[in-house]
Amino acid sequence: RLEKLNQDLESIPLFMTQLPDEGNEAVEALKTLASEEPPEEMAATYKGEGNLSFKRGRYHDALKHYTHALEYDHDNVDLRVTLLTNRAAVNLELENYGRVLQDCSSALKLKSQTPKALFRAAKACIMLSKFAEAHECCDWVLRMDPGNAELLRLQDEVRQAQLKFEERGRAQEERERQRLARREMLRRAVEIRSRLTFDLSPENAKKKDLYPWEVSEHQVELDHDTGHLLWPVAFLYPESKESDFVQHFDESVTLYDMLAQVLSNPPPWDSQSAPRYTVDNVDTYFMARPVGGVEKDERLVKVSSKLRLASILDNPKYVILDGFPSFLVLPRAGPFTEQYIEHYRQQRLTQEAAKQTVAAEPS
């Protein structure tokens, strides 16, 4: 029955919560009557609606009502100041701190003795880390009302927020100092290993202010306890088109020991009952190509698994592309391995024959 009553009331223009756009004479009459209300009264009406919405936590509605109220032109300065400070209160809740300051500034231009405007401006300044301005707002209010307990609490809040902000700033500066120190130590550690050779793909070559080992998401690190470099390393399995990634491959560890860990269990893509990819049943290779070279310049180079990673990277043929090393892992025997090796052997022979032809041509 209550629902039926609400529906009946909705049909009466005076009680409508939403007005139809047009076509209802009674509604049009109410609109005309509203337009004839004095601007100050209309502003006061919207202010009341804004206050009600604010109390109910409907901040976007309150914002609209206060904004509508401010659109009316009248001479009541106190009402306009109240609307501005009320809208500032709404924007504090909505975290629109720049707009809070704009409304508080407008209110103070109309009436300099407006504690609420200064109070709300101080709160916005805290959130914007404008602590000098927040202190200034508090000081102005305390000159007007020295015993204002709420302002004294706010003043303490400004001090505490400023202390925390400065503490965070110092902590951030310390973290940055440590980061730069680690970066410099890593640079020295890499450059001491003078036989390391780096190259960048065209995409990564565009990155400025970075060392070659910094261009990748995965970067070499320095173990400060041992002085060893810990490399990100990719193991590629061409036969299955799969890969493994080791984030921290200690340069002092042999390829055999690392593969023993990586292949300690059969990979999901290998036979689980009779795995072909075991540390004693695979050979490891790397792709050698000159700095600035392209794919057709690549040569397949076999690597002894007994070598430490540092020794492999010292090989003048090894070029660390885009900041981290990679190795190819192939079964020691089988048709795929034979075809794969033969492909690169033929590619090498073709390249060598082309060079000999060019050399033999008369100048």
Short mmCIF file of N, CA, C and O in Angstrom, two decimals, residues 11-16 19-20 24-37 42:
data_model
loop_
_atom_site.label_atom_id
_atom_site.label_comp_id
_atom_site.label_asym_id
_atom_site.label_seq_id
_atom_site.Cartn_x
_atom_site.Cartn_y
_atom_site.Cartn_z
N SER A 11 2.78 11.09 -9.45
CA SER A 11 1.99 11.66 -10.55
C SER A 11 1.60 13.11 -10.29
O SER A 11 1.08 13.79 -11.17
N ILE A 12 1.86 13.57 -9.05
CA ILE A 12 1.53 14.95 -8.69
C ILE A 12 2.78 15.80 -8.80
O ILE A 12 3.78 15.52 -8.13
N PRO A 13 2.81 16.80 -9.67
CA PRO A 13 4.03 17.57 -9.93
C PRO A 13 4.71 18.08 -8.67
O PRO A 13 5.93 18.10 -8.59
N LEU A 14 3.95 18.48 -7.67
CA LEU A 14 4.56 19.04 -6.48
C LEU A 14 5.43 18.03 -5.74
O LEU A 14 6.39 18.38 -5.06
N PHE A 15 5.07 16.72 -5.87
CA PHE A 15 5.78 15.67 -5.13
C PHE A 15 6.71 14.84 -6.01
O PHE A 15 7.29 13.86 -5.56
N MET A 16 6.84 15.18 -7.28
CA MET A 16 7.71 14.42 -8.19
C MET A 16 9.17 14.53 -7.77
O MET A 16 9.65 15.60 -7.45
N LEU A 19 11.27 15.30 -12.76
CA LEU A 19 10.29 16.00 -13.58
C LEU A 19 10.41 15.55 -15.03
O LEU A 19 11.51 15.42 -15.56
N PRO A 20 9.26 15.34 -15.72
CA PRO A 20 9.32 15.06 -17.16
C PRO A 20 9.80 16.28 -17.91
O PRO A 20 9.67 17.42 -17.45
N ASN A 24 3.57 18.36 -19.63
CA ASN A 24 2.69 18.39 -18.47
C ASN A 24 2.48 19.83 -18.06
O ASN A 24 3.42 20.51 -17.65
N GLU A 25 1.24 20.33 -18.18
CA GLU A 25 0.97 21.75 -17.93
C GLU A 25 1.27 22.15 -16.50
O GLU A 25 1.80 23.23 -16.22
N ALA A 26 0.95 21.24 -15.55
CA ALA A 26 1.20 21.55 -14.14
C ALA A 26 2.70 21.67 -13.87
O ALA A 26 3.15 22.54 -13.13
N VAL A 27 3.46 20.77 -14.51
CA VAL A 27 4.93 20.81 -14.34
C VAL A 27 5.47 22.09 -14.92
O VAL A 27 6.33 22.77 -14.33
N GLU A 28 4.99 22.46 -16.12
CA GLU A 28 5.48 23.69 -16.75
C GLU A 28 5.15 24.90 -15.89
O GLU A 28 5.92 25.85 -15.78
N ALA A 29 3.98 24.86 -15.24
CA ALA A 29 3.60 25.97 -14.37
C ALA A 29 4.55 26.07 -13.19
O ALA A 29 4.94 27.16 -12.77
N LEU A 30 4.95 24.89 -12.63
CA LEU A 30 5.90 24.89 -11.51
C LEU A 30 7.25 25.43 -11.95
O LEU A 30 7.92 26.16 -11.22
N LYS A 31 7.66 25.07 -13.17
CA LYS A 31 8.94 25.56 -13.68
C LYS A 31 8.91 27.08 -13.82
O LYS A 31 9.86 27.78 -13.49
N THR A 32 7.79 27.58 -14.33
CA THR A 32 7.65 29.03 -14.49
C THR A 32 7.68 29.73 -13.14
O THR A 32 8.32 30.76 -12.95
N LEU A 33 6.98 29.09 -12.15
CA LEU A 33 6.97 29.66 -10.81
C LEU A 33 8.38 29.70 -10.22
O LEU A 33 8.79 30.68 -9.60
N ALA A 34 9.14 28.60 -10.46
CA ALA A 34 10.51 28.53 -9.95
C ALA A 34 11.38 29.59 -10.58
O ALA A 34 12.21 30.23 -9.93
N SER A 35 11.17 29.82 -11.88
CA SER A 35 12.00 30.81 -12.57
C SER A 35 11.70 32.22 -12.10
O SER A 35 12.49 33.13 -12.28
N GLU A 36 10.51 32.38 -11.48
CA GLU A 36 10.14 33.70 -11.00
C GLU A 36 10.60 33.96 -9.56
O GLU A 36 10.43 35.05 -9.03
N GLU A 37 11.13 32.90 -8.91
CA GLU A 37 11.63 33.06 -7.54
C GLU A 37 12.85 33.99 -7.54
O GLU A 37 13.66 33.97 -8.47
N MET A 42 16.39 31.11 -4.60
CA MET A 42 16.75 29.90 -5.35
C MET A 42 18.10 29.37 -4.91
O MET A 42 18.30 28.16 -4.74
#
